[in-house]
MMTF fields as JSON, N, C-alpha, C and O atoms, coordinates in Angstrom:
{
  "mmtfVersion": "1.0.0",
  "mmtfProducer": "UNKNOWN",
  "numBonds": 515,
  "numAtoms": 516,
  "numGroups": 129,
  "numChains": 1,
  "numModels": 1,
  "chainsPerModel": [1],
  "groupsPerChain": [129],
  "chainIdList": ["A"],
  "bondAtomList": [4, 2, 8, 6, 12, 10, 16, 14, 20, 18, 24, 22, 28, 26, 32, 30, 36, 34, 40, 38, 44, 42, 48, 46, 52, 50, 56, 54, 60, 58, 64, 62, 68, 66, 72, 70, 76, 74, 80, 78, 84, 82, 88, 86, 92, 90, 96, 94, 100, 98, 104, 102, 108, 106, 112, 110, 116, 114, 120, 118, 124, 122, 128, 126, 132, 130, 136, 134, 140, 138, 144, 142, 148, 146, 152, 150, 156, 154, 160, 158, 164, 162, 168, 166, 172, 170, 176, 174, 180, 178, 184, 182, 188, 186, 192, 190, 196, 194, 200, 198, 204, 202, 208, 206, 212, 210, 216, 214, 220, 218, 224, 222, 228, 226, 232, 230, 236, 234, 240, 238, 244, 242, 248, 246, 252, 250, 256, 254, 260, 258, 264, 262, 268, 266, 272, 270, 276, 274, 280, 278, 284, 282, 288, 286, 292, 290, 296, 294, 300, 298, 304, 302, 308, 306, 312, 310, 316, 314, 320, 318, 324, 322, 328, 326, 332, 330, 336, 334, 340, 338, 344, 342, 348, 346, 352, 350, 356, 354, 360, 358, 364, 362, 368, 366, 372, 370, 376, 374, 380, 378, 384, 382, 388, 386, 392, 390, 396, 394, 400, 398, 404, 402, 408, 406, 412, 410, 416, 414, 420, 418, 424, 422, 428, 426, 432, 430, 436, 434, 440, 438, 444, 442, 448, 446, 452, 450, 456, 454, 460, 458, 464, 462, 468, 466, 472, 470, 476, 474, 480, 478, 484, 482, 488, 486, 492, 490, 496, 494, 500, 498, 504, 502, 508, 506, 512, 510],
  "bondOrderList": [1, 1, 1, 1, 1, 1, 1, 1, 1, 1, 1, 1, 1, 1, 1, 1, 1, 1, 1, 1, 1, 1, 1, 1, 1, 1, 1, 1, 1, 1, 1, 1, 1, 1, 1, 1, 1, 1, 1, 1, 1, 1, 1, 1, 1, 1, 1, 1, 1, 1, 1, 1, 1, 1, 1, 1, 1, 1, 1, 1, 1, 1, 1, 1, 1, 1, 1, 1, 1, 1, 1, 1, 1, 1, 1, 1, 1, 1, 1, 1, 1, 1, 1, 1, 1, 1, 1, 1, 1, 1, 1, 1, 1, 1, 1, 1, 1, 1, 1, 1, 1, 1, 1, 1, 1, 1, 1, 1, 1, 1, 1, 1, 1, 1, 1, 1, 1, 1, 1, 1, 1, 1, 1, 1, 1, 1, 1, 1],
  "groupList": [{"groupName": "UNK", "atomNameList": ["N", "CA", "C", "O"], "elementList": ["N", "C", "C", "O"], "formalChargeList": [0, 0, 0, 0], "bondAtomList": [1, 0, 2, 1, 3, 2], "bondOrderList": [1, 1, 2], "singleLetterCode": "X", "chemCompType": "L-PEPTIDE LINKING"}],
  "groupTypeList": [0, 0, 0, 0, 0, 0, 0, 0, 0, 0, 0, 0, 0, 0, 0, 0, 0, 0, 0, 0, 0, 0, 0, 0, 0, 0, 0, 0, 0, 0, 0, 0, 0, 0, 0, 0, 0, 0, 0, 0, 0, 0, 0, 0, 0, 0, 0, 0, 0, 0, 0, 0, 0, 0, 0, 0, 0, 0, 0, 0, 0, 0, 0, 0, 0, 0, 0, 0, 0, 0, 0, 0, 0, 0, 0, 0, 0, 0, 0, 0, 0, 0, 0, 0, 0, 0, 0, 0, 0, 0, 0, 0, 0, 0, 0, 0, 0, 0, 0, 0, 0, 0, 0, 0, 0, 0, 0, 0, 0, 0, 0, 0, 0, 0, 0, 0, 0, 0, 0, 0, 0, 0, 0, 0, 0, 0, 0, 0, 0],
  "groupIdList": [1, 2, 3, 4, 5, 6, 7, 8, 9, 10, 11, 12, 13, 14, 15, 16, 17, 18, 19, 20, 21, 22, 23, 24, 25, 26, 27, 28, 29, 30, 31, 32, 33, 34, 35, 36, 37, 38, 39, 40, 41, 42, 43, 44, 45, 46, 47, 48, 49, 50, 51, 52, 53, 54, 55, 56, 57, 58, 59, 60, 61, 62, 63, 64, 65, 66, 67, 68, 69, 70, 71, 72, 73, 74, 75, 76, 77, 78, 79, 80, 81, 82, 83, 84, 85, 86, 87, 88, 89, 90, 91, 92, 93, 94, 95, 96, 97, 98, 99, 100, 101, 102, 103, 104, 105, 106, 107, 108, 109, 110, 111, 112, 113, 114, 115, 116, 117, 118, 119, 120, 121, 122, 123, 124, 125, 126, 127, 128, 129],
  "secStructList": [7, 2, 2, 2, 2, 2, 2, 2, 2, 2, 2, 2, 2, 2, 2, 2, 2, 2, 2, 2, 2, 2, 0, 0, 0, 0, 0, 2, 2, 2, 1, 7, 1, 2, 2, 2, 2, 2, 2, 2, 2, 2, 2, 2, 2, 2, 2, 2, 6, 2, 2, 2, 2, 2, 2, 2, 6, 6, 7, 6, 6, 1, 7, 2, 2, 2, 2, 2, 2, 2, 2, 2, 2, 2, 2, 2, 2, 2, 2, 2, 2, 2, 2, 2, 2, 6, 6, 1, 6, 6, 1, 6, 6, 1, 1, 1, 7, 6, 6, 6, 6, 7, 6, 2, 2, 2, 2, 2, 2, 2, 2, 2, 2, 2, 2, 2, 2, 2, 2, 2, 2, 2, 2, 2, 6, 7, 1, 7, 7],
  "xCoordList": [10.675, 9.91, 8.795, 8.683, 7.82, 7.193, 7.409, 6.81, 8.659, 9.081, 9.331, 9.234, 9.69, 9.966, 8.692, 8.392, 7.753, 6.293, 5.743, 5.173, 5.747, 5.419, 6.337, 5.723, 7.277, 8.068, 8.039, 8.216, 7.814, 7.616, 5.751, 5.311, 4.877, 3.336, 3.386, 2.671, 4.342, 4.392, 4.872, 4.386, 6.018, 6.386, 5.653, 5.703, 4.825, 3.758, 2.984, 2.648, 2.263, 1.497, 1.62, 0.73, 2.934, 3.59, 3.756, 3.008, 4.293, 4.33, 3.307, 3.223, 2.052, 0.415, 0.169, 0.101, 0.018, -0.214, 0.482, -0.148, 1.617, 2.471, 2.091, 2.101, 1.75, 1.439, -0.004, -0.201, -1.022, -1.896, -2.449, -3.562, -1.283, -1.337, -0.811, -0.773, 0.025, 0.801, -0.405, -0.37, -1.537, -2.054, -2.978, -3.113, -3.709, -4.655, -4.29, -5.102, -2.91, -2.405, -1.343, -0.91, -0.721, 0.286, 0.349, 0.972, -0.627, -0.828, -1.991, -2.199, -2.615, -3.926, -3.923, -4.823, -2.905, -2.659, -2.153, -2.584, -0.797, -0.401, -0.961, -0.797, -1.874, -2.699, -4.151, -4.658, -4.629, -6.535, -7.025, -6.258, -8.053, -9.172, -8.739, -8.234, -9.046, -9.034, -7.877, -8.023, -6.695, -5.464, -4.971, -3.926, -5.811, -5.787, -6.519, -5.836, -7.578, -8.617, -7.61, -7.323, -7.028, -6.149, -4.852, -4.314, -4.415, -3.607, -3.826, -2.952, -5.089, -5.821, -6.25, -6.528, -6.502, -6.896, -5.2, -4.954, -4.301, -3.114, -2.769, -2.472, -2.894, -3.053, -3.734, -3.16, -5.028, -5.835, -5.637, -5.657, -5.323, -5.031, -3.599, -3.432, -2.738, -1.698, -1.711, -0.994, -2.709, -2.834, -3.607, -3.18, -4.542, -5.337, -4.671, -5.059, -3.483, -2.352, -1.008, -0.128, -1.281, -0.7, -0.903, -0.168, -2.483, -2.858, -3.133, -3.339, -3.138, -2.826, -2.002, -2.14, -0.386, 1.035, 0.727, 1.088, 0.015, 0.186, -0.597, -0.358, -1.94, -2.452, -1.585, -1.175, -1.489, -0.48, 0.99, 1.554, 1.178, 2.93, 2.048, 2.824, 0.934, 0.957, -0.14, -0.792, -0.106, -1.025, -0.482, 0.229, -0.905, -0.612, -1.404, -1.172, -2.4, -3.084, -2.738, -3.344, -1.198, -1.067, 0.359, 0.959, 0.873, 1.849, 2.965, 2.935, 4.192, 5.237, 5.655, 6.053, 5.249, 5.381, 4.393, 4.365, 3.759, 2.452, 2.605, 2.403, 2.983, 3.213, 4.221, 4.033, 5.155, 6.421, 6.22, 6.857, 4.882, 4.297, 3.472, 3.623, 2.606, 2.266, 2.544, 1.872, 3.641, 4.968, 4.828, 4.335, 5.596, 6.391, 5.254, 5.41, 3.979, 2.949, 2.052, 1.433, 2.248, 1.834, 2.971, 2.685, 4.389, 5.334, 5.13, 4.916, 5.255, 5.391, 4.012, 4.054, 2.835, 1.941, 1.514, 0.639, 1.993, 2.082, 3.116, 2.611, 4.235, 5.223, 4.672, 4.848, 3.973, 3.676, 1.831, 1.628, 1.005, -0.101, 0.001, 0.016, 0.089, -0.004, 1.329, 0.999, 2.548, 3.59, 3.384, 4.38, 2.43, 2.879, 1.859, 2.188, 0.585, -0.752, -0.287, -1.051, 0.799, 1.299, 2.325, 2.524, 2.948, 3.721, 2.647, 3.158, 1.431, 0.481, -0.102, -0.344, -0.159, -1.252, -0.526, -0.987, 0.8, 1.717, 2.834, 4.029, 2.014, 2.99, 3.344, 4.478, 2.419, 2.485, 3.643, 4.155, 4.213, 5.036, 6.884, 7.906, 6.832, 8.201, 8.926, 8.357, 9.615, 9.972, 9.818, 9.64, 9.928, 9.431, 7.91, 7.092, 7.648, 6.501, 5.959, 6.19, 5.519, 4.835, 3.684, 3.404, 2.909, 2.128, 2.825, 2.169, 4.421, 4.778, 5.099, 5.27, 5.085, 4.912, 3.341, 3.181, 2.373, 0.934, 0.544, -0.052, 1.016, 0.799, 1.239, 0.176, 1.829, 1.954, 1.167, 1.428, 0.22, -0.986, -1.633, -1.582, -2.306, -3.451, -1.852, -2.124, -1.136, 0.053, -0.115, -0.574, 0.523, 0.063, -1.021, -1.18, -2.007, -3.439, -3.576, -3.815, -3.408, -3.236, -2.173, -2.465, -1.32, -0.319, -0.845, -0.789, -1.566, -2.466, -3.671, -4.129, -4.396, -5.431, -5.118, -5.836, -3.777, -3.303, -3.294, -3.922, -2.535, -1.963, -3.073, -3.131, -4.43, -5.52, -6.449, -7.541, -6.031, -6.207, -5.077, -5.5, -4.252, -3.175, -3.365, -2.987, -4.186, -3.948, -5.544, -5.532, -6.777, -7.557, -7.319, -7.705, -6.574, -6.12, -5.318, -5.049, -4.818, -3.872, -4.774, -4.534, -5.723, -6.136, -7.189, -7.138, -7.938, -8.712, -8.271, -8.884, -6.65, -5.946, -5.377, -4.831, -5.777, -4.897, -5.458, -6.648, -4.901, -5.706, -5.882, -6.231, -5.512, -5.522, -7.082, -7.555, -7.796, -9.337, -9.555, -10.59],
  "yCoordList": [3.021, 2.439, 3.38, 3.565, 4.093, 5.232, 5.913, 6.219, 6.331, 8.048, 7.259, 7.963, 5.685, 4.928, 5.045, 6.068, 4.337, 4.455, 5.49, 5.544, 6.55, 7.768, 8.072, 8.708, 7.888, 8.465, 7.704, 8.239, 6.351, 6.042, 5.79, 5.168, 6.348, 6.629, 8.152, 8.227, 9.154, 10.215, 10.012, 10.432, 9.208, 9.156, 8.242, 8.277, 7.271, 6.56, 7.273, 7.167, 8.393, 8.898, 10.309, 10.7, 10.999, 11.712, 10.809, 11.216, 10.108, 9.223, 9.091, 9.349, 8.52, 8.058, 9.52, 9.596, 10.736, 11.896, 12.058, 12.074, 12.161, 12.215, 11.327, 11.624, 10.158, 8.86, 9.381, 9.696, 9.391, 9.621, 11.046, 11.092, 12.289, 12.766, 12.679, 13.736, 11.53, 10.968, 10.479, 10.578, 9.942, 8.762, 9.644, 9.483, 10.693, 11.566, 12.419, 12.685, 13.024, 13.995, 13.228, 13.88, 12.068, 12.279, 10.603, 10.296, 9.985, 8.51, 8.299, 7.532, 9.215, 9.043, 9.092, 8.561, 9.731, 9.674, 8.378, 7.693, 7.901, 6.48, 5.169, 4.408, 5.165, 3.544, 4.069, 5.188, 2.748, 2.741, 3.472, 3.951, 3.368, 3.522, 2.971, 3.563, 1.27, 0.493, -0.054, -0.827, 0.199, 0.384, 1.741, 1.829, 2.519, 3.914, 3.047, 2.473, 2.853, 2.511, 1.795, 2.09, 0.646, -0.593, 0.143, -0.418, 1.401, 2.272, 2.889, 2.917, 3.68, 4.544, 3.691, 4.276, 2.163, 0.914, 1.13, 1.616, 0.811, 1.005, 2.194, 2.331, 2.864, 4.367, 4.415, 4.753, 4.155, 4.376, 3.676, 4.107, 2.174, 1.447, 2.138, 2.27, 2.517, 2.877, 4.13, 4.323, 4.838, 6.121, 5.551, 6.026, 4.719, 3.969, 3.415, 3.167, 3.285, 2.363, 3.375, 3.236, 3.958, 5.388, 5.628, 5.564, 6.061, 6.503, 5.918, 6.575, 4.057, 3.333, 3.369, 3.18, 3.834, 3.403, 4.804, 4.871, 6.163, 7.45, 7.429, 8.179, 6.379, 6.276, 5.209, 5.532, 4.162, 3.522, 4.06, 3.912, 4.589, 5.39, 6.691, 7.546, 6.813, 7.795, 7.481, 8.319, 6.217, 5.547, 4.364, 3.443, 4.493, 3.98, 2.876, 2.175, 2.794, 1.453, 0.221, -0.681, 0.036, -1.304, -1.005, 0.065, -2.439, -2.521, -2.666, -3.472, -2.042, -2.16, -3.504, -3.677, -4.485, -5.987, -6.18, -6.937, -5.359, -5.514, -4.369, -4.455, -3.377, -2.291, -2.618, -2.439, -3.017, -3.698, -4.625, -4.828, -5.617, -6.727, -5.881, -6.236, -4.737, -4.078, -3.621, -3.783, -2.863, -2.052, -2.755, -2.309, -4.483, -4.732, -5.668, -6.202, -5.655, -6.617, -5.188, -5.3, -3.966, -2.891, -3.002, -3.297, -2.549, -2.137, -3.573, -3.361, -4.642, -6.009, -5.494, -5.264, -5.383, -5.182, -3.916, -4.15, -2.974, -2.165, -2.732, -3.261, -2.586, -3.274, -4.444, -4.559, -5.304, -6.418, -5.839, -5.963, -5.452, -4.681, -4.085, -4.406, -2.605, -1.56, -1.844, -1.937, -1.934, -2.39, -3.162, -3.288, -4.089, -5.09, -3.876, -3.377, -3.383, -2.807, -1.384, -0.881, -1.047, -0.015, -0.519, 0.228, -1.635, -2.104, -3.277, -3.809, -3.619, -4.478, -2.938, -2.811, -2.201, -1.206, -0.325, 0.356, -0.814, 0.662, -0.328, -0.084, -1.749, -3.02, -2.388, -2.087, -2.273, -1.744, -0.874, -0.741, -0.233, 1.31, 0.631, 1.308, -0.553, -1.01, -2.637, -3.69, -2.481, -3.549, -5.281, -6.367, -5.065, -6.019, -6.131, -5.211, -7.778, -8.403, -8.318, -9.37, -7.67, -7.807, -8.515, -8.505, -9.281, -9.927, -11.793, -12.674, -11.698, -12.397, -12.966, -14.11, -12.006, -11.676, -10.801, -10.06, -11.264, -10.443, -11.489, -11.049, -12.86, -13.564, -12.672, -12.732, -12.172, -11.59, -9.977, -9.097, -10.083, -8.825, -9.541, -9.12, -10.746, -11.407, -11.417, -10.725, -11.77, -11.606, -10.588, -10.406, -9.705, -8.357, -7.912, -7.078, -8.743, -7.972, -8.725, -8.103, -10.178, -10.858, -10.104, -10.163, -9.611, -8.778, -7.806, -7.589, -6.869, -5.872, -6.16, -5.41, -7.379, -7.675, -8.487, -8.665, -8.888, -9.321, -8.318, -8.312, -7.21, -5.918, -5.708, -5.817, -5.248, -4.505, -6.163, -6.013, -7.196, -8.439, -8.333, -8.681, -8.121, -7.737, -6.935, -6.945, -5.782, -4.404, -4.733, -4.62, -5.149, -5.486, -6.15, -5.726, -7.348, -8.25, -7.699, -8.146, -6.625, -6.446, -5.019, -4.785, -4.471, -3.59, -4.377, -4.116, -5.121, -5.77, -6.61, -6.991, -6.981, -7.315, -6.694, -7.12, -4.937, -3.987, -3.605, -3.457, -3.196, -2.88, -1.532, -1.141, -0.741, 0.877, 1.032, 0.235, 1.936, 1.935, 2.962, 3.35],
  "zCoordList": [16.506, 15.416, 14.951, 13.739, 15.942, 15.146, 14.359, 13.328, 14.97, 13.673, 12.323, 11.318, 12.081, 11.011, 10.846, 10.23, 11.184, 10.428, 10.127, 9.037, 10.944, 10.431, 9.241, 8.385, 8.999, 7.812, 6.697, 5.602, 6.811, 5.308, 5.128, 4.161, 6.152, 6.28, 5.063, 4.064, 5.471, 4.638, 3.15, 2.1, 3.404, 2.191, 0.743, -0.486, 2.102, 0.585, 0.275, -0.904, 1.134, 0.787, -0.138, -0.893, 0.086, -0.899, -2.404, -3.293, -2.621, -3.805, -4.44, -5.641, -3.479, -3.924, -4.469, -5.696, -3.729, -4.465, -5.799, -6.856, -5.734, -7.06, -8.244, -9.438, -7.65, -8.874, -9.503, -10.677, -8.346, -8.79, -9.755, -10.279, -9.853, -10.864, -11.61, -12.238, -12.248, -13.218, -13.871, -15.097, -13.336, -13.582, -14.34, -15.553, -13.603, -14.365, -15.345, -16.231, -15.341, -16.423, -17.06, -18.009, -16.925, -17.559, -18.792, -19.808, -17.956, -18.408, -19.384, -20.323, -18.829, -20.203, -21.754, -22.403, -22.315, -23.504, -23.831, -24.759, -22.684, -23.18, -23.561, -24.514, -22.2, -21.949, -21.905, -21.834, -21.979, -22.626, -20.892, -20.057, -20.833, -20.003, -18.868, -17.913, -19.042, -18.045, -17.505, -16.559, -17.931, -17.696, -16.737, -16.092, -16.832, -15.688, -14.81, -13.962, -14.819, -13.475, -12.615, -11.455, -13.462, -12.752, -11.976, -11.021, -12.452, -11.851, -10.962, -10.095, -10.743, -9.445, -8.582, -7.535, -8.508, -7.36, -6.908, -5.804, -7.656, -6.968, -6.096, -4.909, -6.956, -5.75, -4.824, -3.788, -4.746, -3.399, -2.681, -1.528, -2.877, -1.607, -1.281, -0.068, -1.924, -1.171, -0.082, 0.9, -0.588, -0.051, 1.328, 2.38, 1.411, 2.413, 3.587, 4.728, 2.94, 3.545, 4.262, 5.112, 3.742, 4.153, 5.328, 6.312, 5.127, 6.109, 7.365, 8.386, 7.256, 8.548, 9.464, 10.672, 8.336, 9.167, 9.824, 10.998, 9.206, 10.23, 11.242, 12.189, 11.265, 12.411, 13.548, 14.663, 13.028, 13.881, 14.606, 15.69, 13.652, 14.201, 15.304, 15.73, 15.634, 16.203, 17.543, 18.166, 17.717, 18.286, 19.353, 18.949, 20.801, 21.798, 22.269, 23.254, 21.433, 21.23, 21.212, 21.791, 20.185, 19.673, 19.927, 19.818, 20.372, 21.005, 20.411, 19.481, 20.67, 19.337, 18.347, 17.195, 19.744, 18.422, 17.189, 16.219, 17.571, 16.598, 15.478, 14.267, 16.174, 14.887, 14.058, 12.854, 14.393, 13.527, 12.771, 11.737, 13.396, 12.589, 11.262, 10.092, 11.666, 10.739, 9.86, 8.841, 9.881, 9.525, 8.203, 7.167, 8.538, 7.227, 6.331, 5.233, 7.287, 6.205, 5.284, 4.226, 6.076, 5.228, 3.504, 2.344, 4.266, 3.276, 1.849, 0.655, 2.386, 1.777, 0.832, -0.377, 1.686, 0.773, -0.354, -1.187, -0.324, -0.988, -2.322, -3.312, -2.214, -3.062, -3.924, -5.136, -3.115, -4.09, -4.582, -5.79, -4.027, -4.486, -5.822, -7.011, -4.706, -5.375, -6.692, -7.874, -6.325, -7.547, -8.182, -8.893, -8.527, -9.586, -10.204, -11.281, -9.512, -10.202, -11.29, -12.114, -11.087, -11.47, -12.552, -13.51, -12.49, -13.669, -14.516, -15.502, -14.218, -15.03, -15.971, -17.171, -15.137, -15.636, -17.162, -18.078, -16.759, -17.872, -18.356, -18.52, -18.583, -19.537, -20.936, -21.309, -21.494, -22.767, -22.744, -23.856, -21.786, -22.122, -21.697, -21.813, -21.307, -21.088, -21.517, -21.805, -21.469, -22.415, -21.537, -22.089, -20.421, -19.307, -19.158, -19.141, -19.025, -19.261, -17.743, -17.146, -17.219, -16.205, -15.552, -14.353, -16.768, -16.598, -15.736, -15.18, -16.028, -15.809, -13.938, -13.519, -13.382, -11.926, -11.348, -10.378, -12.387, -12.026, -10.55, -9.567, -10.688, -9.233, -7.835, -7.217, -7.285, -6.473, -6.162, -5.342, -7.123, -6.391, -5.258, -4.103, -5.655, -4.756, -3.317, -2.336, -3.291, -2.099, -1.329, -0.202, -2.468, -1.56, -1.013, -0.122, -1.817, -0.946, 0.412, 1.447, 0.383, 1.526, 2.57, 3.764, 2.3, 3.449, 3.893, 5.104, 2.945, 3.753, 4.319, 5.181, 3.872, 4.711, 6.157, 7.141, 5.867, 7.562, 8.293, 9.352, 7.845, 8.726, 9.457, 10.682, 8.354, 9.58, 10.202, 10.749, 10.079, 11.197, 12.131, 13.234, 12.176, 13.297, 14.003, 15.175, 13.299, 14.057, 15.234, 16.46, 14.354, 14.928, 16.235, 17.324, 15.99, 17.48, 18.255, 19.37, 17.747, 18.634, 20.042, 21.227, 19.108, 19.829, 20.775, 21.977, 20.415, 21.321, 22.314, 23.311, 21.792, 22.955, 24.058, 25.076, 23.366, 24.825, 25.41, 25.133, 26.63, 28.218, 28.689, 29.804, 27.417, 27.363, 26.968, 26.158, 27.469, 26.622, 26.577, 26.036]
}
C-alpha cells in the first residue's frame, strides 16, 4: 500500500504543478480574476494533499488500516474538492454546467478534513514514539 500512496502522492503533485501553470500562463486570458483565484485554492490544497499521502506512504507512524483509510478519504477528496474547483472555475469554457454538481466541494473538503482527523488518531494511537 505505500509504494500506492507514494505514487499517486507524486502523481497529484506532478498534475498540481502542471495545473497550476495552466492556471498562471495559460487561463488568464480565458476567465476573470476570481475565477483563477477559485482555481489556485484547487491547486494548493491538492498540492497540500500531495504532500500528506508522501508523508504518510513513507511513514511508520500510522498503521496500514489507517493509511488506506487515508489513502481513499485523501483521493475522494481531491476529486470532489479540488475537481469540482477546477470545473466551477473554467464553467464558462465548456459546454457542461458545473455549477450543477458545485454541492460536492463542501464533500470533498469534509473527506480531506477527515483524512488529517484519522491521521491525527491514528498517530496518537501508536506506540512507536
Amino acid at each position: 500500500m505505500n509504494k500506492t500512496i507514494l505514487i499517486t502522492g507524486s502523481i497529484l503533485g506532478l498534475l498540481g504543478i502542471v495545473l497550476g501553470a495552466f492556471a498562471a500562463h495559460g487561463l488568464e486570458k480565458l476567465i476573470d480574476e476570481n475565477a483563477i483565484e477559485s482555481f489556485k485554492t484547487g491547486v494548493r490544497q491538492q498540492m497540500y494533499h500531495a504532500f500528506l499521502l508522501l508523508i504518510i506512504g513513507g511513514t511508520g507512524f500510522v498503521k496500514e488500516k489507517i493509511k488506506k483509510s487515508i489513502f481513499y478519504l485523501v483521493l475522494g477528496g481531491i476529486i470532489f474538492f479540488s475537481g469540482s474547483i477546477y470545473g466551477l472555475a473554467t464553467n464558462t469554457l465548456t459546454s457542461f454546467d458545473f455549477k450543477t454538481i458545485a454541492m460536492v466541494t463542501p464533500i470533498g473538503g469534509l473527506f480531506l478534513i477527515s483524512a488529517w482527523l484519522i491521521m491525527l488518531i491514528g498517530i496518537i494511537k501508536s506506540k512507536i514514539d
